[in-house]
mmCIF file of C-alpha atoms and ligand atoms in Angstrom:
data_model
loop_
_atom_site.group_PDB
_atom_site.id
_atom_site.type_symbol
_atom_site.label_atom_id
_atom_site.label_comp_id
_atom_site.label_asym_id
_atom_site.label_seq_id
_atom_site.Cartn_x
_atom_site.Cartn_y
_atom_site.Cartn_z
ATOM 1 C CA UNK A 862 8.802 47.351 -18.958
ATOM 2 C CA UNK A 863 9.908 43.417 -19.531
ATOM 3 C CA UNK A 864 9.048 41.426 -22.291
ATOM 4 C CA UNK A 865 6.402 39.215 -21.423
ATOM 5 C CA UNK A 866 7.568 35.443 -21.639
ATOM 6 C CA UNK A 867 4.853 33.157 -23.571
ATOM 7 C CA UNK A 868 4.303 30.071 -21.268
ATOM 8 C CA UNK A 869 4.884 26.699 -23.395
ATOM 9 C CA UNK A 870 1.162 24.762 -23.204
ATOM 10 C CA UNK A 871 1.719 21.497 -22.046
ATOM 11 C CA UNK A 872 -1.216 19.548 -21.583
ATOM 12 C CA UNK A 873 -1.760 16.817 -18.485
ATOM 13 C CA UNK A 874 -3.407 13.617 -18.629
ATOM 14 C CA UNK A 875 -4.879 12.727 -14.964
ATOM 15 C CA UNK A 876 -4.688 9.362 -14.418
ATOM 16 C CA UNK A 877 -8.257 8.212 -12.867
ATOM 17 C CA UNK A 878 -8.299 6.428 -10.073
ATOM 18 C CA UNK A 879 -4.634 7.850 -8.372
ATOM 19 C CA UNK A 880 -4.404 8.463 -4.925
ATOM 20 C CA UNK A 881 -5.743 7.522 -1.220
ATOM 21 C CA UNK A 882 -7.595 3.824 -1.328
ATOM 22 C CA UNK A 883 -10.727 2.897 0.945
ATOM 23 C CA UNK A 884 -8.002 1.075 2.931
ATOM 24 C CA UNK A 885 -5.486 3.334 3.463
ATOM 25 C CA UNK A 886 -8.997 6.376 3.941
ATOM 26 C CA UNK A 887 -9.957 3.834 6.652
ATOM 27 C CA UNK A 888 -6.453 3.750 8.087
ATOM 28 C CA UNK A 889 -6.332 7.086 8.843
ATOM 29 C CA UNK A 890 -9.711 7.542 9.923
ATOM 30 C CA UNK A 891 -8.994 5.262 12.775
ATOM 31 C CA UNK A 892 -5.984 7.324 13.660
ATOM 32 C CA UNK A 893 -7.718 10.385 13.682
ATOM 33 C CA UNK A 894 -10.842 8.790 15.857
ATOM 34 C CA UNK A 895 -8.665 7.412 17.901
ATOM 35 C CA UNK A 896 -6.713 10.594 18.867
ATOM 36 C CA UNK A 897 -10.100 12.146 19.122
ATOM 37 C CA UNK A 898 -11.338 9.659 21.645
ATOM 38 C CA UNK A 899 -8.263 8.657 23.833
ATOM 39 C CA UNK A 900 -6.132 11.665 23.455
ATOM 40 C CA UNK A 901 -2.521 12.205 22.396
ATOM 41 C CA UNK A 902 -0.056 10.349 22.772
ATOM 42 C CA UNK A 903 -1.552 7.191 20.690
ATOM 43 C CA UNK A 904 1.192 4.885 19.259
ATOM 44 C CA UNK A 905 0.774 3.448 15.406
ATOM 45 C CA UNK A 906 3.220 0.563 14.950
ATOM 46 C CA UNK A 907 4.844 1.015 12.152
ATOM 47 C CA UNK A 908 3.674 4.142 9.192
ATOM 48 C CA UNK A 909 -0.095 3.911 8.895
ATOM 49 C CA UNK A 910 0.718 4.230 5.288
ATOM 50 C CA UNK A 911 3.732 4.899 3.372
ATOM 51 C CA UNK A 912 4.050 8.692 2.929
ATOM 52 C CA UNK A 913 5.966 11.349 4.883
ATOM 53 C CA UNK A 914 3.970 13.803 4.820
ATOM 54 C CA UNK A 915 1.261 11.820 6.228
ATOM 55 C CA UNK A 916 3.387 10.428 8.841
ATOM 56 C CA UNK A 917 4.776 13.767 9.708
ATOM 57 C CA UNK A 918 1.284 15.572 10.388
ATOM 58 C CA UNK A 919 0.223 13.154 12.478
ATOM 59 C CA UNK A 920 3.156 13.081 14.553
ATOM 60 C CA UNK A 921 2.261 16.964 14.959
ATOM 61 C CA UNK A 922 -0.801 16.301 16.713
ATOM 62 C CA UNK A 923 0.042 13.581 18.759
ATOM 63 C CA UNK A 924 0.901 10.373 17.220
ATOM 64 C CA UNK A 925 3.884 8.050 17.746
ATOM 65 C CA UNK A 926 5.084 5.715 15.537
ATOM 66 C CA UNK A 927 7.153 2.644 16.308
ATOM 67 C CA UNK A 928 8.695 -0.577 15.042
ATOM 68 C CA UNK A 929 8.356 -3.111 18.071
ATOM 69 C CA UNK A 930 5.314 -3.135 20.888
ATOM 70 C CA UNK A 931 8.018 -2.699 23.722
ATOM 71 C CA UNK A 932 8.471 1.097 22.622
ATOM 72 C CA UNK A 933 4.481 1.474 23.913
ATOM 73 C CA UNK A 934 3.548 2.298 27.012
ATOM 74 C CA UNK A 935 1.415 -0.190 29.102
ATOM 75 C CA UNK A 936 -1.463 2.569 29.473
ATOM 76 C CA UNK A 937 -1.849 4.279 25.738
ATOM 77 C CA UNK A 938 -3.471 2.646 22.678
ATOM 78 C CA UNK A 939 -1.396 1.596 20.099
ATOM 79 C CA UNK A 940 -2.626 1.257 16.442
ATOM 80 C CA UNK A 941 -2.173 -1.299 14.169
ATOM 81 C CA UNK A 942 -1.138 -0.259 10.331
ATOM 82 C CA UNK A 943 -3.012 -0.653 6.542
ATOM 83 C CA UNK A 944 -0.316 -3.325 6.581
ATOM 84 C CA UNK A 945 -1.113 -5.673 9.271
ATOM 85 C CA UNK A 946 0.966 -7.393 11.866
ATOM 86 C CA UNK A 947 2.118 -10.962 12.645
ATOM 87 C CA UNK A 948 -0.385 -13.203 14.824
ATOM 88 C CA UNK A 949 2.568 -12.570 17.606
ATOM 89 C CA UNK A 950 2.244 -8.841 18.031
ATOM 90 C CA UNK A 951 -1.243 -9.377 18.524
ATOM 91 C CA UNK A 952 -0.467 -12.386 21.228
ATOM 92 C CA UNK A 953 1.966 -9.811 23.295
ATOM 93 C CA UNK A 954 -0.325 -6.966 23.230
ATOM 94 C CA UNK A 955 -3.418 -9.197 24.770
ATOM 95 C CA UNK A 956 -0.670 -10.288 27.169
ATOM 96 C CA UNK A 957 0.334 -7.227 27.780
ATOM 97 C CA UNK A 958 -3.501 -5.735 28.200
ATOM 98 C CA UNK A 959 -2.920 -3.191 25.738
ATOM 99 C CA UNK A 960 -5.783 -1.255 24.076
ATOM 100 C CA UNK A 961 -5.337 -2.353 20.682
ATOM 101 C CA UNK A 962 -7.255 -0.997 17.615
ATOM 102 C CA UNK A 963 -7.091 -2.964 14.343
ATOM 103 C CA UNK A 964 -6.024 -0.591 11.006
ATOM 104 C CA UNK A 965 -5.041 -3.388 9.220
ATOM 105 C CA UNK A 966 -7.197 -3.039 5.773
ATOM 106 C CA UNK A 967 -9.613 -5.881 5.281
ATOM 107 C CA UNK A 968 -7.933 -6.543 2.184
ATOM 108 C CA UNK A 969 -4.807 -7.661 3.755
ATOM 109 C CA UNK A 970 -6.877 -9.053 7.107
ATOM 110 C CA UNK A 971 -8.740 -11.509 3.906
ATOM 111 C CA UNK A 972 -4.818 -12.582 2.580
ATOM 112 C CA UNK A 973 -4.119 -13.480 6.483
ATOM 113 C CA UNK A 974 -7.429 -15.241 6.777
ATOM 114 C CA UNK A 975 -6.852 -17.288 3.558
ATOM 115 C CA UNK A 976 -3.488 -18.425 4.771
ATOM 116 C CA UNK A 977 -4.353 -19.390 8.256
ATOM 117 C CA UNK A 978 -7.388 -21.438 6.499
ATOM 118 C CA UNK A 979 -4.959 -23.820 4.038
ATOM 119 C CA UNK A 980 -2.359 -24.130 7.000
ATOM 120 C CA UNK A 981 -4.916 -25.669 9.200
ATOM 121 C CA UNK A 982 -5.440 -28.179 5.735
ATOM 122 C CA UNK A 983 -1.876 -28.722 6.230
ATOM 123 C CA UNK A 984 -0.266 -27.259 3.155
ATOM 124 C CA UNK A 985 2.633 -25.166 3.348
ATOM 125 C CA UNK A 986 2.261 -21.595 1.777
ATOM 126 C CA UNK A 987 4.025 -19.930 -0.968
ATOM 127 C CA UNK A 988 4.280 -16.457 -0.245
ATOM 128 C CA UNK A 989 4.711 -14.056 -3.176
ATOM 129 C CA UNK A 990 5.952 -10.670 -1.833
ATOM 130 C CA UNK A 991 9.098 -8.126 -0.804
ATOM 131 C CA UNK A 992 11.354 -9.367 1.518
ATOM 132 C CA UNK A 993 11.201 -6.751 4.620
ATOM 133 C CA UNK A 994 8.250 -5.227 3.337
ATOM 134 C CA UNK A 995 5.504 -4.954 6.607
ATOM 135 C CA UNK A 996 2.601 -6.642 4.777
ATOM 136 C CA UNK A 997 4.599 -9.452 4.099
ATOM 137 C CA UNK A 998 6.224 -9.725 7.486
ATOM 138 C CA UNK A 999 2.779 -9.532 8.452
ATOM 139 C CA UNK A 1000 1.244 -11.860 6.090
ATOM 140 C CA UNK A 1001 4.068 -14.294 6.651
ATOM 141 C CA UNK A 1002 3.754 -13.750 10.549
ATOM 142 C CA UNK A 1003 -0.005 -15.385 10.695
ATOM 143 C CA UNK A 1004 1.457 -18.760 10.619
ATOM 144 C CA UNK A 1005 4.715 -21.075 12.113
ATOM 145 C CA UNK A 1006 8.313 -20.632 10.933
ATOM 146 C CA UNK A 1007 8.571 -23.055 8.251
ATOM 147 C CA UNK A 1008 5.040 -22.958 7.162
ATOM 148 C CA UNK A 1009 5.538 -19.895 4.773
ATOM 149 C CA UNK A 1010 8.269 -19.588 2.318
ATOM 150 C CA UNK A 1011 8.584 -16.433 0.420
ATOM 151 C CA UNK A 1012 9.712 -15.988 -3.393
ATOM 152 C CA UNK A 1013 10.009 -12.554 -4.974
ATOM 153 C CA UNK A 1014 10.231 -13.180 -8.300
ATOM 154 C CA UNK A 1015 10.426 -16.381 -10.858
ATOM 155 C CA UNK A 1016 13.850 -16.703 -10.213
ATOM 156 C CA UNK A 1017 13.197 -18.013 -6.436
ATOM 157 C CA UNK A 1018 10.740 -20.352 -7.339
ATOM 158 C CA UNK A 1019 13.717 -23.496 -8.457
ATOM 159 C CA UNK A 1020 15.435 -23.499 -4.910
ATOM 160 C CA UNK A 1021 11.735 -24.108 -3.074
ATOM 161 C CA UNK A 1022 11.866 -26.933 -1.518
ATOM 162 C CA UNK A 1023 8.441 -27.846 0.093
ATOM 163 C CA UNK A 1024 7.983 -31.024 2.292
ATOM 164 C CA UNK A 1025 4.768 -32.344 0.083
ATOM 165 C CA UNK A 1026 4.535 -31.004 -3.630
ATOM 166 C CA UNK A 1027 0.632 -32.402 -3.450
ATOM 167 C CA UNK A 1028 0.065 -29.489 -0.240
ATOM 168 C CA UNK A 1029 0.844 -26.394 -1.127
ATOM 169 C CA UNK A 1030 -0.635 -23.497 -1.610
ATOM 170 C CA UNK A 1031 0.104 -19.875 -2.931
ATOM 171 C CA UNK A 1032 -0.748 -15.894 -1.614
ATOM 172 C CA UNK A 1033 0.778 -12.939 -2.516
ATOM 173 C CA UNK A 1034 1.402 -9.197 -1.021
ATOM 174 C CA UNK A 1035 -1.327 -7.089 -2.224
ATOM 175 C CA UNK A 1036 0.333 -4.183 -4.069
ATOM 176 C CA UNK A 1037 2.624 -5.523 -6.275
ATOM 177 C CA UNK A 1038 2.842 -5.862 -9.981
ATOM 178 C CA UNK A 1039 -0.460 -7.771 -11.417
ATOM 179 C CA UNK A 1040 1.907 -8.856 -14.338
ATOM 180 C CA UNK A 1041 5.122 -10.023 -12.549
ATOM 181 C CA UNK A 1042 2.934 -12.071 -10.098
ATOM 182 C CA UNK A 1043 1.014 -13.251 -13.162
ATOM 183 C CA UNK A 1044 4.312 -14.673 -14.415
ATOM 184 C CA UNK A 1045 5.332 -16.103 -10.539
ATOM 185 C CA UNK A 1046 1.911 -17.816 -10.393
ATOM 186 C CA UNK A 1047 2.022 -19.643 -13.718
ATOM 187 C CA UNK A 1048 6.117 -20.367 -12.820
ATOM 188 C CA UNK A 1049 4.546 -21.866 -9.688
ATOM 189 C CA UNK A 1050 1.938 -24.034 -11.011
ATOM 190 C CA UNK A 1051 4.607 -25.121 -13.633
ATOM 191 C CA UNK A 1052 6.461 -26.579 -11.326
ATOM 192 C CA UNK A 1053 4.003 -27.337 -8.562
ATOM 193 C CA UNK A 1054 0.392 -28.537 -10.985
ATOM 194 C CA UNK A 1055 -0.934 -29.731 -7.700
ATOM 195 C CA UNK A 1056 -0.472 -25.444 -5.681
ATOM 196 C CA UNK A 1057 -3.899 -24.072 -5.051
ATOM 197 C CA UNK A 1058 -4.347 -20.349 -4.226
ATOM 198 C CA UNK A 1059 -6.876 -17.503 -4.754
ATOM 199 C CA UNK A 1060 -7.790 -18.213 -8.711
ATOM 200 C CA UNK A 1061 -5.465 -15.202 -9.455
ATOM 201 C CA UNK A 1062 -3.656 -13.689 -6.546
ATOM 202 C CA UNK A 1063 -4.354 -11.446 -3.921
ATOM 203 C CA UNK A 1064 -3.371 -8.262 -5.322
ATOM 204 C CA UNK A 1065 -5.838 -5.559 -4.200
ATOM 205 C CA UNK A 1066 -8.557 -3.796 -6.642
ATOM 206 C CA UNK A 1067 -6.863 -0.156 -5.869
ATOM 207 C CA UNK A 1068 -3.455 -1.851 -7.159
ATOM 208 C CA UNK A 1069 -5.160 -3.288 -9.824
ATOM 209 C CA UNK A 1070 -6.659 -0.515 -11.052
ATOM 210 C CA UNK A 1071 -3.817 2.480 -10.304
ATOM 211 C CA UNK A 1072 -1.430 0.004 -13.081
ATOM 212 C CA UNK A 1073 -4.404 -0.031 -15.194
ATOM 213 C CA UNK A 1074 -4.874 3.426 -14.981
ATOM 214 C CA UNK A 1075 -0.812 4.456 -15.752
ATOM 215 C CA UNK A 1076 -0.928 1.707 -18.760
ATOM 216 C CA UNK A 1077 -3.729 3.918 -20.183
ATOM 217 C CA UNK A 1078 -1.829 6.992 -20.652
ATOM 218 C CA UNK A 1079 1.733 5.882 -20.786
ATOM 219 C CA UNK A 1080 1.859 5.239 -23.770
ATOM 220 C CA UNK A 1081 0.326 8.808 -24.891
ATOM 221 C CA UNK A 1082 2.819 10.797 -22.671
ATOM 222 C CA UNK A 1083 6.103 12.459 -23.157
ATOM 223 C CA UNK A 1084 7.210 12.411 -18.988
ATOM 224 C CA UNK A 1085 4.917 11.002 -16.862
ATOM 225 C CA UNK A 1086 4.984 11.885 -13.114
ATOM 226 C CA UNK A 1087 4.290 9.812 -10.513
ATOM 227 C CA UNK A 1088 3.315 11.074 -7.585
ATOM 228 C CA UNK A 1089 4.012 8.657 -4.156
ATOM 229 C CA UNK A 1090 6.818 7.756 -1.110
ATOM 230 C CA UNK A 1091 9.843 5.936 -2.413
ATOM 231 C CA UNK A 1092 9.370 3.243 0.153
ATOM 232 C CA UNK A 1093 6.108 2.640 -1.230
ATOM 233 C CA UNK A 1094 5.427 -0.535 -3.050
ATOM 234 C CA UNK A 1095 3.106 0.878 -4.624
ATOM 235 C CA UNK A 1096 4.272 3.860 -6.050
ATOM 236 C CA UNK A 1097 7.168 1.984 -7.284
ATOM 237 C CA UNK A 1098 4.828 -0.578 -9.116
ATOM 238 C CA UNK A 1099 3.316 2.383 -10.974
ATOM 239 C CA UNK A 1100 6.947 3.655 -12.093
ATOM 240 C CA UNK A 1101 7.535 0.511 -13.532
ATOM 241 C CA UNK A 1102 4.147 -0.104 -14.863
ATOM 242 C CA UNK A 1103 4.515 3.172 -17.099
ATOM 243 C CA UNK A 1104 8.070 2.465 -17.777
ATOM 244 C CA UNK A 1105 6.601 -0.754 -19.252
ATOM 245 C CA UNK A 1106 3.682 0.453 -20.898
ATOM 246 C CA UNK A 1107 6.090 2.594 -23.135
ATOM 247 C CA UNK A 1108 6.617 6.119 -21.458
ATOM 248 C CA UNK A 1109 10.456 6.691 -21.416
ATOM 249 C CA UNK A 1110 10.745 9.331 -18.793
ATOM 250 C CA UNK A 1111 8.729 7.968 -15.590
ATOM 251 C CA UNK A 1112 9.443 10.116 -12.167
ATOM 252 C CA UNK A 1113 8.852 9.386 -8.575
ATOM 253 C CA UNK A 1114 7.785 12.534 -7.083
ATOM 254 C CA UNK A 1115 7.474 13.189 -3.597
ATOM 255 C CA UNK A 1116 6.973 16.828 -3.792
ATOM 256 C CA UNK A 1117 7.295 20.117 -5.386
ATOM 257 C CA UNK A 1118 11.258 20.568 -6.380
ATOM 258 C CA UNK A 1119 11.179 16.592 -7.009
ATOM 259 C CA UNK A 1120 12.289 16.799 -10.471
ATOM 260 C CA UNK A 1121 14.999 18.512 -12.921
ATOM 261 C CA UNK A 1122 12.656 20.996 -15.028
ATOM 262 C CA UNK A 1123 14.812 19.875 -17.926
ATOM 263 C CA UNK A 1124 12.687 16.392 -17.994
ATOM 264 C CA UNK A 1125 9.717 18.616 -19.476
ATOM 265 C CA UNK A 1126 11.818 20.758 -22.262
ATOM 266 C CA UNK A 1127 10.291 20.199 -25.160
ATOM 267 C CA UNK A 1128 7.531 17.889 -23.644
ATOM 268 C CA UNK A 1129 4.226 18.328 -24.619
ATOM 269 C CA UNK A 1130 1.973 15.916 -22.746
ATOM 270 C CA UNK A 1131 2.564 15.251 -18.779
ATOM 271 C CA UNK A 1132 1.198 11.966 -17.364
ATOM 272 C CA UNK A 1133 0.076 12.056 -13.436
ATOM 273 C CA UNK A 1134 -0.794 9.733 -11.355
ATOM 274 C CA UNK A 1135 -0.736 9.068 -7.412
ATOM 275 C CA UNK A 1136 0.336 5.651 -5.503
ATOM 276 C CA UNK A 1137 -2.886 4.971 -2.493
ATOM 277 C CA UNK A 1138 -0.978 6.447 -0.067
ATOM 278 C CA UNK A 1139 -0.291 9.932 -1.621
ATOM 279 C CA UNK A 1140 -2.826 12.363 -0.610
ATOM 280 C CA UNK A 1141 -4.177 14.264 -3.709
ATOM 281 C CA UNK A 1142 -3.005 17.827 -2.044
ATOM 282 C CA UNK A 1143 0.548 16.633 -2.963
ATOM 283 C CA UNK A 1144 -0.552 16.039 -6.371
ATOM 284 C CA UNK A 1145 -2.211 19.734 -6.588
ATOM 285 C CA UNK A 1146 0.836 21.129 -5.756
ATOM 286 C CA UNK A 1147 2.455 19.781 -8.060
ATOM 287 C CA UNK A 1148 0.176 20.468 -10.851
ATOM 288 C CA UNK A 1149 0.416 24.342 -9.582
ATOM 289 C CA UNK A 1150 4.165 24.288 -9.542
ATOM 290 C CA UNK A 1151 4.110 23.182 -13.147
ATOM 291 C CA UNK A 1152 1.099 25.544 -13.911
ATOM 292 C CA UNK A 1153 3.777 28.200 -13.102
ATOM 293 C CA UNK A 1154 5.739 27.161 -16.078
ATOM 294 C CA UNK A 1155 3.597 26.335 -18.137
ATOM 295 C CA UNK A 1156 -0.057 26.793 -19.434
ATOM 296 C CA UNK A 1157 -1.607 23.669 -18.416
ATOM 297 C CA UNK A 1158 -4.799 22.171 -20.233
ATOM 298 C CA UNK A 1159 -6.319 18.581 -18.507
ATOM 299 C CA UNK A 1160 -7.470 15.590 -19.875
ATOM 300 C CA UNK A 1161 -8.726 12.931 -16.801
ATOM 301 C CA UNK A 1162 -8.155 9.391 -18.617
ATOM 302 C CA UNK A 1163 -10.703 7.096 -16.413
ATOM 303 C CA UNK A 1164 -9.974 3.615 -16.736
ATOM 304 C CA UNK A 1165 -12.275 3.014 -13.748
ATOM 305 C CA UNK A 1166 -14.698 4.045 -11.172
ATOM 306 C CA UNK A 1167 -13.869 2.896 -7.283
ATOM 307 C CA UNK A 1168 -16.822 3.363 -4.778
ATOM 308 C CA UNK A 1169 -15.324 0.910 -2.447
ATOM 309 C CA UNK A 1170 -15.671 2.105 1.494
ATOM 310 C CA UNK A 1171 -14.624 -0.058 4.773
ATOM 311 C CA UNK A 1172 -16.059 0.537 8.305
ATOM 312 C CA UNK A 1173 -13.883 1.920 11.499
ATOM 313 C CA UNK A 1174 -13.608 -0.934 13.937
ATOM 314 C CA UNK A 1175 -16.812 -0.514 16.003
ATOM 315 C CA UNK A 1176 -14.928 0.188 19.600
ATOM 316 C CA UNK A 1177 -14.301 3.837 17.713
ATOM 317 C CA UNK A 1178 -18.094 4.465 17.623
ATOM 318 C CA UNK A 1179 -19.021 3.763 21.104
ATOM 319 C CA UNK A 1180 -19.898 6.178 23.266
ATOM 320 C CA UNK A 1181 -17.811 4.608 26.534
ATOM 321 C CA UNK A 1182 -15.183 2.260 25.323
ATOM 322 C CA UNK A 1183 -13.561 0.042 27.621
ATOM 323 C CA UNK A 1184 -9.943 -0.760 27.398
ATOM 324 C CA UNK A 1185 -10.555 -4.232 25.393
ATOM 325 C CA UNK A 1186 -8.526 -5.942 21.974
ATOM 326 C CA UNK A 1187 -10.463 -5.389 18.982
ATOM 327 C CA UNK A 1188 -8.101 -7.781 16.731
ATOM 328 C CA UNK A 1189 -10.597 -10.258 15.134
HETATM 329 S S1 LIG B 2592 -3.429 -0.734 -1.401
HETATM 330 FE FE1 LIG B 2592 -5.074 -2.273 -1.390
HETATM 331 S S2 LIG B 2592 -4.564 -3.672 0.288
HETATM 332 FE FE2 LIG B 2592 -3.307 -1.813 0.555
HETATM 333 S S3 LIG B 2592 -4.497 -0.532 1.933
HETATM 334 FE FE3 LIG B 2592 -5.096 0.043 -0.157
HETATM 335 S S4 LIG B 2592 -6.908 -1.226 -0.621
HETATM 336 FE FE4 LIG B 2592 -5.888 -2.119 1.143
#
């Protein structure tokens, strides 16, 4: 008979909340009612949400996703992502007649409405955000060339060169750091006393609260995991938040096999947490591939409670829907 190896204990800290947000929950719920009332093919413009495996399960039952409107057929819906889409996408696809339905999360639909509202006061915006990244593209997209000028970080903020200092105004991508942007908003009313903008910024309460959660254990952990899509803003906002908040050995983890098992020799408490667009069966796997190794206790470390919910656009509950554009 073999010796029977002892399992190390290692014990996990759950960071509370982690995972799927109302927006992203309401995202996919429109994909899914959608497929269930049209029929496959639908088309999403770009990934509802940033996660492969998501992506990839819907593709299994039907769902194509593309970068520009002219990969869509004239006669199939096409959906809208959590992240929103320029005021022109929306202008082709009523030209086009498409069946449009709106996934954009309300969150990011309130950042667009905000900046259409100060350009028609005639101030130029100041858009904090990720070059590339769609929110941004979107956010920047509800407005004229010119009228939107993007910084990243501090650093961007000296070569802005606005056409009145006295209108301008400031809005930011909603998953990004809460501290950098705390730092790019007071750089920006340094240099611009007379900016006006949302009080704080625009960064959503599931951001807000994720980094909240990570800075809460951090700081206890030996390795903390972090479960999420590389291309996710989010999830790479929570790999910095923990790196921050003191935790020397922060991982992005996509999946089981996502790490070197040497990070957790000698390691006796494991952080975990999940960026909103990781579903939490990713994160249970991963918990049972370490629970192989190891003998796992849990501690959940709530830093706060989310009962936030949005409505499915209301052409998904009717019983006959005709082919109309539910953008607002
Ligand atoms: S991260 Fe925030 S803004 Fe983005 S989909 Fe979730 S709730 Fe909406």
């Amino acid at each position: 008979m073999g010796a029977i190896v002892e399992k190390s204990s290692l014990e996990v800290l759950l960071a509370a909340p982690r995972g799927f947000c109302a927006g992203v929950e309401r995202a996919l719920d429109i994909v899914e009612l959608t497929l269930k009332r049209w029929g496959s093919p639908i088309y999403v413009k770009h990934d509802i949400v940033h996660n492969s495996r998501v992506v990839e399960e819907l593709r299994t039952k039907g769902v194509v996703f593309v970068e520009e409107l002219n990969e869509c057929p004239d006669d199939r819906p096409v959906v809208y992502s959590a992240h929103g889409v320029a005021a022109s996408v929306k202008e082709e696809a009523i030209r086009r007649n498409l069946l449009t339905v709106d996934a954009t999360c309300p969150l990011v639909a309130k950042v667009h409405a905000e900046a259409k509202w100060h350009n028609r006061q005639g101030r130029q915006i100041v858009m904090i955000g990720q070059q590339g990244h769609a929110e941004t593209t979107g956010t920047m997209g509800q407005v004229a060339e010119g009228e939107m000028m993007l910084v990243q970080s501090v650093d961007d903020i000296e070569a802005l060169e606005p056409r009145d200092e006295s209108k301008l105004a400031y809005t930011t991508q909603t998953t990004l750091s809460v501290d950098d942007v705390a730092n790019t908003v007071e750089a920006l009313r340094r240099r611009f006393p007379k900016i006006v903008g949302p009080g704080k910024d625009d960064i959503c309460y599931a951001t807000t609260n994720r980094q909240n959660a990570v800075k809460a254990i951090a700081c206890q952990v030996d390795v903390m995991f972090v479960v999420g899509a590389p291309h996710s803003s989010n999830t790479r906002h929570l790999v910095q938040t923990g790196q921050r908040a003191g935790c020397c050995s922060v991982l992005l983890v996509q999946g089981i096999g996502d790490w070197n098992w040497n990070v957790l020799d000698g390691a006796k408490k494991l952080g975990i947490t999940a960026s909103a667009s990781c579903p939490e069966t990713i994160v249970e796997e991963v918990i049972d591939a370490v629970g192989e190794r190891f003998e796992l206790t849990f501690r959940t470390i709530a830093s706060a409670v989310e009962n936030v919910k949005f409505n499915v656009p209301r052409i998904l509950l009717q019983q006959d829907p005709e082919p109309e554009d539910t953008n607002p």
